[in-house]
PDB file of C-alpha atoms in Angstrom:
ATOM      1  CA  UNK A1340     -86.270 -80.198  93.149  1.00 52.00           C
ATOM      2  CA  UNK A1341     -85.133 -82.179  96.217  1.00 60.00           C
ATOM      3  CA  UNK A1342     -81.566 -81.007  95.638  1.00 65.00           C
ATOM      4  CA  UNK A1343     -82.680 -77.369  95.984  1.00 75.00           C
ATOM      5  CA  UNK A1344     -84.386 -78.152  99.293  1.00 85.00           C
ATOM      6  CA  UNK A1345     -81.228 -79.805 100.523  1.00 86.00           C
ATOM      7  CA  UNK A1346     -79.138 -76.727  99.690  1.00 88.00           C
ATOM      8  CA  UNK A1347     -81.699 -74.404 101.318  1.00 89.00           C
ATOM      9  CA  UNK A1348     -81.798 -76.557 104.467  1.00 91.00           C
ATOM     10  CA  UNK A1349     -78.004 -76.628 104.668  1.00 91.00           C
ATOM     11  CA  UNK A1350     -77.840 -72.836 104.263  1.00 92.00           C
ATOM     12  CA  UNK A1351     -80.436 -72.324 107.040  1.00 93.00           C
ATOM     13  CA  UNK A1352     -78.560 -74.733 109.333  1.00 93.00           C
ATOM     14  CA  UNK A1353     -75.285 -72.919 108.696  1.00 92.00           C
ATOM     15  CA  UNK A1354     -76.832 -69.512 109.478  1.00 94.00           C
ATOM     16  CA  UNK A1355     -78.427 -70.862 112.662  1.00 92.00           C
ATOM     17  CA  UNK A1356     -75.116 -72.369 113.766  1.00 88.00           C
ATOM     18  CA  UNK A1357     -73.230 -69.134 113.150  1.00 89.00           C
ATOM     19  CA  UNK A1358     -75.840 -67.092 115.053  1.00 91.00           C
ATOM     20  CA  UNK A1359     -75.622 -69.533 117.974  1.00 89.00           C
ATOM     21  CA  UNK A1360     -71.833 -69.297 118.046  1.00 87.00           C
ATOM     22  CA  UNK A1361     -71.910 -65.493 117.925  1.00 90.00           C
ATOM     23  CA  UNK A1362     -74.360 -65.401 120.897  1.00 93.00           C
ATOM     24  CA  UNK A1363     -71.920 -67.290 123.124  1.00 91.00           C
ATOM     25  CA  UNK A1364     -68.345 -66.211 122.273  1.00 90.00           C
ATOM     26  CA  UNK A1365     -66.815 -68.041 125.277  1.00 92.00           C
ATOM     27  CA  UNK A1366     -68.190 -71.376 124.069  1.00 90.00           C
ATOM     28  CA  UNK A1367     -67.056 -70.567 120.531  1.00 90.00           C
ATOM     29  CA  UNK A1368     -63.532 -69.821 121.741  1.00 91.00           C
ATOM     30  CA  UNK A1369     -63.331 -73.054 123.720  1.00 93.00           C
ATOM     31  CA  UNK A1370     -64.675 -75.039 120.763  1.00 90.00           C
ATOM     32  CA  UNK A1371     -62.136 -73.492 118.366  1.00 91.00           C
ATOM     33  CA  UNK A1372     -59.310 -74.064 120.870  1.00 95.00           C
ATOM     34  CA  UNK A1373     -60.292 -77.725 121.329  1.00 96.00           C
ATOM     35  CA  UNK A1374     -60.449 -78.250 117.578  1.00 95.00           C
ATOM     36  CA  UNK A1375     -57.053 -76.580 117.087  1.00 97.00           C
ATOM     37  CA  UNK A1376     -55.422 -78.689 119.804  1.00 97.00           C
ATOM     38  CA  UNK A1377     -56.984 -81.889 118.492  1.00 97.00           C
ATOM     39  CA  UNK A1378     -55.948 -81.231 114.901  1.00 97.00           C
ATOM     40  CA  UNK A1379     -52.430 -80.224 115.979  1.00 96.00           C
ATOM     41  CA  UNK A1380     -51.991 -83.315 118.162  1.00 96.00           C
ATOM     42  CA  UNK A1381     -53.239 -85.603 115.388  1.00 97.00           C
ATOM     43  CA  UNK A1382     -50.881 -83.996 112.880  1.00 96.00           C
ATOM     44  CA  UNK A1383     -47.908 -84.400 115.240  1.00 96.00           C
ATOM     45  CA  UNK A1384     -48.697 -88.032 116.015  1.00 95.00           C
ATOM     46  CA  UNK A1385     -49.201 -88.822 112.333  1.00 94.00           C
ATOM     47  CA  UNK A1386     -45.834 -87.279 111.426  1.00 93.00           C
ATOM     48  CA  UNK A1387     -44.063 -89.430 114.011  1.00 91.00           C
ATOM     49  CA  UNK A1388     -45.874 -92.614 112.951  1.00 91.00           C
ATOM     50  CA  UNK A1389     -45.315 -91.834 109.277  1.00 89.00           C
ATOM     51  CA  UNK A1390     -41.596 -91.299 109.848  1.00 85.00           C
ATOM     52  CA  UNK A1391     -41.089 -94.371 112.024  1.00 83.00           C
ATOM     53  CA  UNK A1392     -43.543 -96.949 110.697  1.00 84.00           C
ATOM     54  CA  UNK A1393     -45.133 -96.044 107.389  1.00 82.00           C
ATOM     55  CA  UNK A1394     -42.422 -94.541 105.211  1.00 81.00           C
ATOM     56  CA  UNK A1395     -40.166 -97.266 103.777  1.00 78.00           C
ATOM     57  CA  UNK A1396     -36.416 -97.163 104.228  1.00 76.00           C
ATOM     58  CA  UNK A1397     -34.474 -95.764 101.257  1.00 80.00           C
ATOM     59  CA  UNK A1398     -33.025 -99.164 100.332  1.00 78.00           C
ATOM     60  CA  UNK A1399     -33.963-101.666  97.652  1.00 83.00           C
ATOM     61  CA  UNK A1400     -34.756-104.482 100.112  1.00 83.00           C
ATOM     62  CA  UNK A1401     -35.056-103.018 103.619  1.00 81.00           C
ATOM     63  CA  UNK A1402     -36.298-106.328 105.062  1.00 82.00           C
ATOM     64  CA  UNK A1403     -32.837-107.798 104.444  1.00 85.00           C
ATOM     65  CA  UNK A1404     -30.963-105.238 106.568  1.00 85.00           C
ATOM     66  CA  UNK A1405     -29.375-106.491 109.774  1.00 85.00           C
ATOM     67  CA  UNK A1406     -27.373-104.891 112.552  1.00 84.00           C
ATOM     68  CA  UNK A1407     -24.435-106.954 113.805  1.00 83.00           C
ATOM     69  CA  UNK A1408     -23.116-106.850 117.378  1.00 82.00           C
ATOM     70  CA  UNK A1409     -20.270-108.523 119.194  1.00 83.00           C
ATOM     71  CA  UNK A1410     -21.105-110.634 122.217  1.00 83.00           C
ATOM     72  CA  UNK A1411     -19.732-109.332 125.518  1.00 82.00           C
ATOM     73  CA  UNK A1412     -19.895-111.881 128.298  1.00 80.00           C
ATOM     74  CA  UNK A1413     -23.032-113.923 128.927  1.00 80.00           C
ATOM     75  CA  UNK A1414     -25.762-111.445 128.077  1.00 76.00           C
ATOM     76  CA  UNK A1415     -24.032-108.305 126.892  1.00 79.00           C
ATOM     77  CA  UNK A1416     -23.622-106.982 123.414  1.00 83.00           C
ATOM     78  CA  UNK A1417     -21.333-104.298 122.091  1.00 81.00           C
ATOM     79  CA  UNK A1418     -20.272-102.518 118.973  1.00 82.00           C
ATOM     80  CA  UNK A1419     -18.057-104.299 116.500  1.00 85.00           C
ATOM     81  CA  UNK A1420     -14.418-103.231 116.757  1.00 84.00           C
ATOM     82  CA  UNK A1421     -12.736-101.711 113.713  1.00 86.00           C
ATOM     83  CA  UNK A1422     -10.226-104.602 113.312  1.00 90.00           C
ATOM     84  CA  UNK A1423     -13.049-107.175 113.435  1.00 86.00           C
ATOM     85  CA  UNK A1424     -15.076-105.187 110.906  1.00 86.00           C
ATOM     86  CA  UNK A1425     -12.089-105.029 108.555  1.00 88.00           C
ATOM     87  CA  UNK A1426     -11.549-108.788 108.962  1.00 87.00           C
ATOM     88  CA  UNK A1427     -15.201-109.487 108.155  1.00 85.00           C
ATOM     89  CA  UNK A1428     -15.001-107.346 105.016  1.00 87.00           C
ATOM     90  CA  UNK A1429     -11.783-109.067 103.915  1.00 89.00           C
ATOM     91  CA  UNK A1430     -13.134-112.569 104.575  1.00 88.00           C
ATOM     92  CA  UNK A1431     -16.514-112.043 102.883  1.00 80.00           C
ATOM     93  CA  UNK A1432     -18.492-113.609 105.753  1.00 70.00           C
ATOM     94  CA  UNK A1433     -21.751-114.216 103.940  1.00 81.00           C
ATOM     95  CA  UNK A1434     -23.083-110.670 103.716  1.00 82.00           C
ATOM     96  CA  UNK A1435     -23.580-108.944 100.379  1.00 83.00           C
ATOM     97  CA  UNK A1436     -22.260-105.693 101.820  1.00 84.00           C
ATOM     98  CA  UNK A1437     -21.029-104.438 105.155  1.00 86.00           C
ATOM     99  CA  UNK A1438     -20.978-100.868 106.393  1.00 85.00           C
ATOM    100  CA  UNK A1439     -19.855 -99.372 109.673  1.00 86.00           C
ATOM    101  CA  UNK A1440     -20.902 -96.252 111.512  1.00 84.00           C
ATOM    102  CA  UNK A1441     -19.980 -94.552 114.735  1.00 84.00           C
ATOM    103  CA  UNK A1442     -22.265 -92.571 117.020  1.00 86.00           C
ATOM    104  CA  UNK A1443     -20.768 -89.854 119.156  1.00 88.00           C
ATOM    105  CA  UNK A1444     -21.380 -86.364 120.375  1.00 90.00           C
ATOM    106  CA  UNK A1445     -19.876 -83.146 119.111  1.00 90.00           C
ATOM    107  CA  UNK A1446     -20.001 -79.464 119.977  1.00 89.00           C
ATOM    108  CA  UNK A1447     -21.782 -77.269 117.466  1.00 87.00           C
ATOM    109  CA  UNK A1448     -21.321 -73.545 117.843  1.00 86.00           C
ATOM    110  CA  UNK A1449     -23.496 -71.143 115.945  1.00 83.00           C
ATOM    111  CA  UNK A1450     -23.302 -67.701 117.462  1.00 83.00           C
ATOM    112  CA  UNK A1451     -22.153 -67.332 121.058  1.00 85.00           C
ATOM    113  CA  UNK A1452     -23.514 -70.501 122.704  1.00 87.00           C
ATOM    114  CA  UNK A1453     -22.169 -73.973 121.821  1.00 88.00           C
ATOM    115  CA  UNK A1454     -24.647 -76.845 121.693  1.00 90.00           C
ATOM    116  CA  UNK A1455     -23.926 -80.551 122.260  1.00 91.00           C
ATOM    117  CA  UNK A1456     -25.334 -82.679 119.419  1.00 90.00           C
ATOM    118  CA  UNK A1457     -25.375 -86.382 118.516  1.00 90.00           C
ATOM    119  CA  UNK A1458     -23.396 -87.180 115.386  1.00 87.00           C
ATOM    120  CA  UNK A1459     -23.283 -90.313 113.215  1.00 85.00           C
ATOM    121  CA  UNK A1460     -20.179 -90.893 111.110  1.00 79.00           C
TER     122      UNK A1460
END
């Protein structure tokens, strides 16, 4: 019996809310716009956080990954040169595996206008 009253009360509240929204369309529009912007912003922020922080790296033990630099002067650091990388691989310097990559920019042309993109090789 109390469940039927609850459903009836919810139905009456819903009808009253819809009538109130239809009486003031400007308020309804602003409310819908605010909800849409809020939901969109939350979805965008979640996708960024999920990509950067929450989703694990596609490696067996991502906590064991390191990035190696060469020291340049007192405080500087730079990329490892190709000869040094090859020496490290040949000497087996204490790493299970070594991999190298290079970041650069390239021109990508699709249609009439070329576009400058960042490429990792």
